[in-house]
């Protein structure tokens, strides 16, 4: 008897036809949990439409990975035919499963998992895909079995997800590379649900110009403009959405409350397996700490959200800026420790409880992202078969990318609205003193 084909209507990618493997993985508890994890964390506080969940993104990545594999098979089948035909299930599985270990509220609470275990959510994904870790929810643990039933090695899928695959480079690049299925999906998806007007990504054009050269994923020279648009769109999304001022403030409020509950009070040690609503409801209603309950209430109902009272931006990434940042840290190389010390100083000077002050060093938060912007190893192949890196094909654009920064803020201070003036005055006194050695006193 023929198996009924499953189709999904998707607002970003249109109608998606699921393979038997995708359909079986979609039915697992671990994948279904992603229906209750916000793709963009607390960004909906700034962009009300940003309520897309991670399951839609996972389906999108899986679908695009399959499309890329099919295209590469059609274009390069003579040389890589058996490899390409055999990896479609593998990359579709990796795409659908790559986020199942995400903490509640996506990247917002991921630092807690790092502090709790020393690993990131990708490590947890790999353990769940291979069966080394089973989520403490009824029905969990079937993923390795499903993968094997469809001829996919769980260890191979896990290695793609953790970017540690030892196979041919182009297979890894399809999932996590310079221009991969993950970014192709989340950028256009996040444009759609935030409603931002800039940034158009020609996904069809990008995929159609993909090829393989010496085992690596490359692009035909005619795809340059589409790749340029993609890279610019990524930069714009970081500066305007992912690092939005209000989103970072709400993120820090929620992270502070969760850190107190999870790490200091030990109230929900397995928080990483919960959903957004479960964590936020626990923090608001069941935490033993009144401050935690207060922070969760403010975040959940958008009441008394903290507001920015002081900000220092860097016009350039000069040595003077770096020196000033180091002076603010008081010799601490750890940003979290430096922020804690500054919070304590502002609290002592203003008389405000430190729990109602947030000191943020945004430039530290984007260093990993900046490395992705600067290390763009995208290669093109021309009509004569010559391999040309981006910096040779378009030097001015490559130079622009090298200098571009998604965020130039050295430091921001936010506080509860009822303490705004006291906090602002304390910041003026503290940071004007710190700047005197660099710019001189009046």
Coordinates of C-alpha atoms in Angstrom, one line a residue:
X1 CA 0.0 0.0 0.0
X2 CA 1.4 3.4 -1.0
X3 CA 2.1 5.8 1.8
X4 CA 0.1 9.0 1.8
X5 CA 2.2 12.1 1.0
X6 CA 2.1 14.9 3.6
X7 CA 2.2 18.5 2.5
X8 CA 2.5 21.6 4.7
X9 CA 1.4 25.1 3.7
X10 CA 4.2 27.4 4.9
X11 CA 3.9 31.3 4.9
X12 CA 7.6 31.9 3.9
X13 CA 8.5 28.9 1.6
X14 CA 5.0 28.1 0.2
X15 CA 3.8 24.5 0.0
X16 CA 6.4 21.9 1.3
X17 CA 6.2 18.3 0.4
X18 CA 7.6 16.1 3.3
X19 CA 9.6 13.0 2.7
X20 CA 8.8 9.9 4.8
X21 CA 11.8 10.7 7.0
X22 CA 10.8 14.3 7.6
X23 CA 7.2 13.2 8.4
X24 CA 8.4 10.6 10.9
X25 CA 10.8 13.0 12.6
X26 CA 8.1 15.7 12.7
X27 CA 6.0 13.3 14.8
X28 CA 8.6 13.0 17.6
X29 CA 8.2 14.7 20.9
X30 CA 11.5 16.5 20.7
X31 CA 10.6 18.1 17.3
X32 CA 7.1 19.0 18.4
X33 CA 8.5 20.8 21.5
X34 CA 9.8 23.4 19.0
X35 CA 6.2 24.5 18.4
X36 CA 6.5 26.2 21.8
X37 CA 9.9 27.9 21.5
X38 CA 10.0 31.4 20.0
X39 CA 12.3 31.6 17.0
X40 CA 13.3 35.2 18.0
X41 CA 13.1 35.0 21.8
X42 CA 11.6 38.1 23.2
X43 CA 11.8 40.1 20.0
X44 CA 8.0 40.3 19.8
X45 CA 8.3 43.0 22.5
X46 CA 9.7 45.3 19.8
X47 CA 8.2 43.7 16.7
X48 CA 4.7 42.4 17.6
X49 CA 4.6 40.0 14.7
X50 CA 7.7 38.1 15.7
X51 CA 5.8 35.1 17.1
X52 CA 7.2 32.5 14.7
X53 CA 8.2 29.3 16.5
X54 CA 11.3 27.2 15.9
X55 CA 9.4 24.3 14.4
X56 CA 8.7 26.3 11.3
X57 CA 12.3 27.3 11.0
X58 CA 13.4 23.7 11.4
X59 CA 11.1 22.6 8.7
X60 CA 12.4 25.4 6.5
X61 CA 16.0 24.4 7.0
X62 CA 15.3 20.8 6.3
X63 CA 13.3 21.7 3.1
X64 CA 16.1 24.0 1.8
X65 CA 18.8 21.5 2.6
X66 CA 16.9 18.9 0.5
X67 CA 16.5 21.4 -2.3
X68 CA 20.2 22.1 -2.3
X69 CA 21.1 18.4 -2.3
X70 CA 18.8 17.8 -5.2
X71 CA 20.2 20.8 -7.2
X72 CA 23.8 19.7 -6.6
X73 CA 22.9 16.1 -7.7
X74 CA 21.4 17.5 -10.9
X75 CA 24.4 19.8 -11.6
X76 CA 27.3 17.6 -10.4
X77 CA 25.8 14.2 -10.5
X78 CA 28.5 12.8 -12.8
X79 CA 31.3 13.3 -10.3
X80 CA 29.4 13.2 -7.0
X81 CA 26.3 11.3 -8.0
X82 CA 26.3 8.5 -5.4
X83 CA 27.4 10.8 -2.6
X84 CA 24.8 13.4 -3.4
X85 CA 21.9 11.1 -3.8
X86 CA 22.7 9.3 -0.6
X87 CA 23.0 12.5 1.6
X88 CA 19.6 14.0 0.9
X89 CA 18.0 12.2 3.8
X90 CA 21.1 13.0 6.0
X91 CA 21.0 16.8 5.4
X92 CA 17.2 16.9 5.7
X93 CA 17.4 15.1 9.0
X94 CA 20.1 17.4 10.3
X95 CA 18.1 20.5 9.2
X96 CA 15.0 19.3 11.0
X97 CA 16.8 18.3 14.2
X98 CA 19.4 21.1 14.5
X99 CA 17.4 23.1 17.1
X100 CA 15.8 20.4 19.2
X101 CA 18.2 21.2 22.1
X102 CA 17.4 24.9 22.1
X103 CA 16.7 26.3 25.6
X104 CA 13.4 28.0 26.2
X105 CA 13.3 31.5 24.7
X106 CA 16.0 30.4 22.2
X107 CA 19.3 32.3 22.5
X108 CA 18.0 34.4 25.4
X109 CA 18.5 31.7 28.1
X110 CA 21.3 29.8 26.3
X111 CA 24.0 31.3 28.6
X112 CA 22.4 29.5 31.5
X113 CA 22.9 26.1 29.8
X114 CA 26.5 27.1 29.2
X115 CA 27.0 28.1 32.8
X116 CA 25.2 25.0 34.1
X117 CA 26.9 22.4 31.9
X118 CA 29.9 24.0 30.1
X119 CA 28.3 23.1 26.7
X120 CA 26.0 24.9 24.2
X121 CA 22.7 23.8 22.8
X122 CA 24.4 22.1 19.8
X123 CA 26.1 19.7 22.2
X124 CA 22.7 18.8 23.7
X125 CA 21.2 18.3 20.2
X126 CA 24.0 15.9 19.3
X127 CA 23.4 13.9 22.5
X128 CA 19.6 13.8 21.8
X129 CA 20.1 12.8 18.2
X130 CA 22.3 9.9 19.1
X131 CA 20.3 8.8 22.2
X132 CA 23.0 9.7 24.8
X133 CA 20.5 12.0 26.3
X134 CA 16.7 11.5 26.5
X135 CA 14.4 14.4 27.2
X136 CA 12.5 13.8 30.5
X137 CA 9.1 14.0 28.7
X138 CA 6.8 11.1 28.0
X139 CA 7.4 9.7 24.5
X140 CA 10.9 11.0 24.0
X141 CA 13.9 9.1 22.8
X142 CA 12.7 7.7 19.4
X143 CA 14.9 9.9 17.2
X144 CA 17.8 7.4 16.8
X145 CA 15.4 4.6 15.9
X146 CA 13.6 6.8 13.3
X147 CA 16.9 7.8 11.7
X148 CA 18.1 4.2 11.4
X149 CA 14.8 3.1 9.9
X150 CA 15.5 5.5 7.1
X151 CA 19.1 4.6 6.6
X152 CA 20.6 7.7 8.4
X153 CA 23.4 7.2 10.9
X154 CA 22.6 9.2 14.0
X155 CA 26.3 10.0 14.6
X156 CA 26.6 11.4 11.1
X157 CA 23.6 13.6 11.6
X158 CA 25.0 14.8 15.0
X159 CA 28.4 15.6 13.4
X160 CA 26.7 17.8 10.8
X161 CA 24.7 19.6 13.5
X162 CA 27.8 20.3 15.6
X163 CA 29.9 21.3 12.5
X164 CA 32.3 18.5 13.2
X165 CA 31.7 16.3 10.2
X166 CA 34.8 14.6 8.7
X167 CA 33.1 13.9 5.4
X168 CA 33.3 16.0 2.2
X169 CA 33.3 19.7 3.1
X170 CA 30.4 20.6 0.8
X171 CA 28.0 18.4 2.9
X172 CA 28.9 20.3 6.1
X173 CA 28.6 23.6 4.2
X174 CA 25.0 22.8 3.2
X175 CA 23.9 22.8 6.9
X176 CA 26.5 25.2 8.5
X177 CA 28.7 27.1 6.1
X178 CA 29.2 30.5 4.6
X179 CA 25.8 30.5 2.9
X180 CA 23.8 27.6 4.3
X181 CA 20.3 26.3 4.6
X182 CA 20.1 27.6 8.1
X183 CA 20.8 31.2 7.3
X184 CA 18.8 31.1 4.0
X185 CA 15.8 30.2 6.0
X186 CA 16.1 32.3 9.2
X187 CA 16.9 35.5 7.4
X188 CA 13.9 35.5 5.1
X189 CA 11.7 34.1 7.9
X190 CA 12.7 36.8 10.3
X191 CA 12.2 39.5 7.7
X192 CA 8.7 38.2 7.2
X193 CA 7.6 38.0 10.8
X194 CA 9.2 41.2 12.0
X195 CA 7.9 43.1 9.0
X196 CA 11.2 45.0 8.3
X197 CA 11.3 46.6 4.9
X198 CA 14.9 46.1 4.0
X199 CA 16.8 43.0 2.8
X200 CA 15.6 40.9 -0.1
X201 CA 17.2 37.4 -0.4
X202 CA 16.9 35.6 -3.8
X203 CA 16.9 32.1 -2.4
X204 CA 16.1 30.4 -5.7
X205 CA 18.9 32.4 -7.4
X206 CA 21.4 31.5 -4.7
X207 CA 20.6 27.8 -4.8
X208 CA 20.6 27.7 -8.6
X209 CA 24.2 29.1 -8.7
X210 CA 25.6 26.6 -6.2
X211 CA 28.2 24.1 -7.4
X212 CA 31.0 21.8 -6.1
X213 CA 34.7 22.3 -6.8
X214 CA 37.4 20.2 -5.2
X215 CA 34.9 18.9 -2.6
X216 CA 33.8 22.4 -1.5
X217 CA 30.5 24.3 -2.0
X218 CA 31.1 27.2 -4.4
X219 CA 29.0 29.6 -6.5
X220 CA 28.9 30.4 -10.2
X221 CA 30.2 33.9 -10.9
X222 CA 26.8 35.1 -12.0
X223 CA 25.5 34.6 -8.5
X224 CA 27.6 37.4 -7.1
X225 CA 24.8 40.0 -6.8
X226 CA 22.5 37.5 -5.0
X227 CA 25.3 36.7 -2.5
X228 CA 26.0 40.4 -2.0
X229 CA 22.3 40.9 -1.1
X230 CA 22.4 38.0 1.2
X231 CA 25.4 39.3 3.1
X232 CA 24.0 42.8 3.4
X233 CA 20.7 41.4 4.6
X234 CA 22.4 39.5 7.4
X235 CA 24.3 42.6 8.5
X236 CA 21.1 44.6 8.5
X237 CA 19.2 42.1 10.5
X238 CA 21.8 42.0 13.3
X239 CA 21.9 45.8 13.6
X240 CA 18.1 46.4 13.4
X241 CA 16.5 43.3 14.8
X242 CA 18.7 40.8 16.6
X243 CA 20.5 43.5 18.6
X244 CA 17.6 45.9 18.9
X245 CA 17.9 48.0 22.0
X246 CA 14.6 47.1 23.6
X247 CA 15.0 43.4 22.8
X248 CA 18.4 43.3 24.5
X249 CA 16.9 45.0 27.6
X250 CA 14.0 42.5 27.8
X251 CA 16.4 39.6 27.2
X252 CA 18.6 40.7 30.1
X253 CA 15.6 41.1 32.4
X254 CA 14.4 37.6 31.6
X255 CA 18.0 36.1 31.8
X256 CA 18.6 37.8 35.2
X257 CA 15.4 36.3 36.6
X258 CA 16.1 32.9 35.2
X259 CA 19.7 32.9 36.3
X260 CA 18.6 33.7 39.9
X261 CA 16.0 30.9 39.8
X262 CA 18.0 28.2 37.9
X263 CA 21.6 28.7 39.1
X264 CA 21.4 30.4 42.5
X265 CA 18.2 28.8 43.9
X266 CA 18.4 25.6 41.9
X267 CA 14.6 25.7 41.3
X268 CA 14.4 24.2 37.8
X269 CA 17.7 22.4 37.1
X270 CA 16.3 20.8 33.9
X271 CA 14.9 24.0 32.5
X272 CA 16.5 23.3 29.1
X273 CA 13.9 20.7 28.3
X274 CA 10.9 23.0 29.1
X275 CA 9.0 25.3 26.8
X276 CA 8.8 29.1 26.8
X277 CA 5.5 29.3 28.6
X278 CA 6.5 26.7 31.2
X279 CA 9.6 28.6 32.2
X280 CA 8.0 32.0 32.3
X281 CA 5.0 30.8 34.2
X282 CA 7.2 29.1 36.8
X283 CA 9.3 32.3 37.2
X284 CA 6.2 34.4 37.6
X285 CA 4.1 32.2 39.9
X286 CA 6.3 29.6 41.6
X287 CA 9.7 31.0 42.3
X288 CA 10.6 31.4 45.9
X289 CA 12.2 34.8 45.2
X290 CA 9.8 37.9 45.0
X291 CA 12.3 39.7 42.7
X292 CA 12.2 36.8 40.2
X293 CA 8.4 36.9 40.2
X294 CA 8.5 40.7 39.8
X295 CA 10.8 40.5 36.8
X296 CA 8.8 37.7 35.1
X297 CA 5.6 39.7 35.6
X298 CA 7.1 42.8 34.0
X299 CA 8.4 40.8 31.0
X300 CA 5.2 38.8 30.5
X301 CA 2.8 41.7 30.6
X302 CA 5.2 44.4 29.4
X303 CA 4.7 46.4 32.5
X304 CA 7.5 48.6 33.8
X305 CA 10.1 47.3 31.3
X306 CA 13.5 48.8 31.9
X307 CA 14.6 51.7 29.8
X308 CA 18.0 52.9 28.7
X309 CA 19.4 55.8 30.7
X310 CA 23.0 55.9 29.5
X311 CA 24.9 54.8 26.4
X312 CA 28.4 55.1 25.1
X313 CA 29.0 54.4 21.4
X314 CA 32.2 53.9 19.5
X315 CA 32.5 55.8 16.3
X316 CA 35.4 53.6 15.2
X317 CA 37.0 50.5 16.6
X318 CA 40.1 52.5 17.5
X319 CA 42.6 51.8 20.2
X320 CA 41.2 54.7 22.2
X321 CA 37.8 53.1 22.2
X322 CA 39.3 49.8 23.3
X323 CA 41.3 51.5 26.1
X324 CA 38.1 53.2 27.3
X325 CA 36.3 49.9 27.4
X326 CA 39.1 48.4 29.3
X327 CA 39.0 51.3 31.8
X328 CA 35.3 50.7 32.4
X329 CA 36.1 47.0 33.1
X330 CA 38.5 48.0 35.8
X331 CA 41.0 45.4 34.5
X332 CA 38.4 42.6 34.2
X333 CA 38.6 40.7 30.9
X334 CA 35.3 38.9 31.7
X335 CA 32.4 41.1 30.4
X336 CA 29.9 39.6 32.9
X337 CA 32.2 40.3 35.9
X338 CA 32.9 43.8 34.6
X339 CA 29.2 44.5 34.2
X340 CA 28.5 43.2 37.7
X341 CA 31.1 45.6 39.2
X342 CA 29.7 48.5 37.3
X343 CA 26.2 47.6 38.4
X344 CA 27.4 47.6 42.0
X345 CA 29.0 51.0 41.6
X346 CA 25.9 52.5 40.1
X347 CA 23.8 51.0 42.8
X348 CA 26.0 52.3 45.6
X349 CA 26.1 55.8 44.1
X350 CA 22.3 56.0 43.3
X351 CA 20.8 53.9 46.1
X352 CA 19.0 51.7 43.6
X353 CA 18.7 48.0 44.3
X354 CA 21.1 46.3 41.8
X355 CA 18.3 44.0 40.7
X356 CA 16.7 47.0 39.0
X357 CA 19.8 48.0 37.0
X358 CA 21.2 46.4 33.9
X359 CA 24.7 47.2 32.6
X360 CA 25.3 45.7 29.1
X361 CA 28.4 45.5 27.0
X362 CA 26.8 44.9 23.6
X363 CA 30.0 45.0 21.6
X364 CA 31.1 41.9 23.5
X365 CA 27.8 40.1 22.5
X366 CA 28.5 40.4 18.8
X367 CA 32.2 39.4 18.6
X368 CA 31.2 35.9 17.5
X369 CA 28.9 37.4 14.9
X370 CA 31.6 39.9 13.8
X371 CA 33.9 37.0 13.2
X372 CA 31.4 35.5 10.8
X373 CA 31.1 38.8 9.0
X374 CA 34.8 39.3 8.6
X375 CA 35.8 35.7 7.8
X376 CA 33.8 35.3 4.6
X377 CA 35.4 32.4 2.7
X378 CA 32.9 32.4 -0.2
X379 CA 34.4 31.2 -3.5
X380 CA 33.1 31.6 -7.0
X381 CA 33.9 29.8 -10.2
X382 CA 34.0 31.6 -13.5
X383 CA 33.2 30.4 -17.1
X384 CA 36.8 29.1 -17.5
X385 CA 36.6 27.0 -14.3
X386 CA 38.8 29.3 -12.3
X387 CA 38.2 29.5 -8.6
X388 CA 38.0 33.1 -7.3
X389 CA 37.4 34.2 -3.7
X390 CA 35.0 37.0 -2.9
X391 CA 37.8 39.5 -2.0
X392 CA 39.3 39.1 -5.5
X393 CA 36.0 39.1 -7.4
X394 CA 34.7 42.2 -5.6
X395 CA 37.4 43.9 -3.6
X396 CA 35.4 47.1 -2.6
X397 CA 32.5 45.0 -1.2
X398 CA 34.8 42.6 0.6
X399 CA 36.6 45.6 2.2
X400 CA 33.2 47.0 3.3
X401 CA 32.3 43.7 4.9
X402 CA 35.6 43.6 6.7
X403 CA 34.9 47.0 8.3
X404 CA 31.2 46.7 8.9
X405 CA 30.0 46.2 12.5
X406 CA 26.5 45.1 13.5
X407 CA 26.8 47.1 16.7
X408 CA 29.2 49.8 17.9
X409 CA 27.8 50.3 21.4
X410 CA 30.5 50.1 24.0
X411 CA 28.2 50.2 27.0
X412 CA 24.5 50.8 27.9
X413 CA 22.9 51.2 31.2
X414 CA 19.1 50.5 31.7
X415 CA 17.0 50.6 34.8
X416 CA 13.4 50.3 36.0
X417 CA 11.5 53.4 34.9
X418 CA 10.8 54.5 38.5
X419 CA 14.5 55.0 39.0
X420 CA 15.4 56.6 35.7
X421 CA 16.7 60.0 37.0
X422 CA 18.7 58.7 39.9
X423 CA 20.4 56.1 37.6
X424 CA 21.1 58.7 34.9
X425 CA 22.8 61.1 37.4
X426 CA 25.0 58.3 38.8
X427 CA 26.1 57.2 35.3
X428 CA 27.1 60.8 34.5
X429 CA 29.3 61.0 37.5
X430 CA 30.9 57.6 37.1
X431 CA 31.5 57.6 33.3
X432 CA 32.6 61.2 33.0
X433 CA 35.3 60.4 35.6
X434 CA 36.3 57.4 33.6
X435 CA 36.6 59.4 30.4
X436 CA 38.7 62.2 31.8
X437 CA 42.1 60.5 31.2
X438 CA 41.2 60.1 27.5
X439 CA 39.4 63.4 26.7
X440 CA 40.5 65.7 29.5
X441 CA 38.4 67.4 32.2
X442 CA 36.4 70.6 31.4

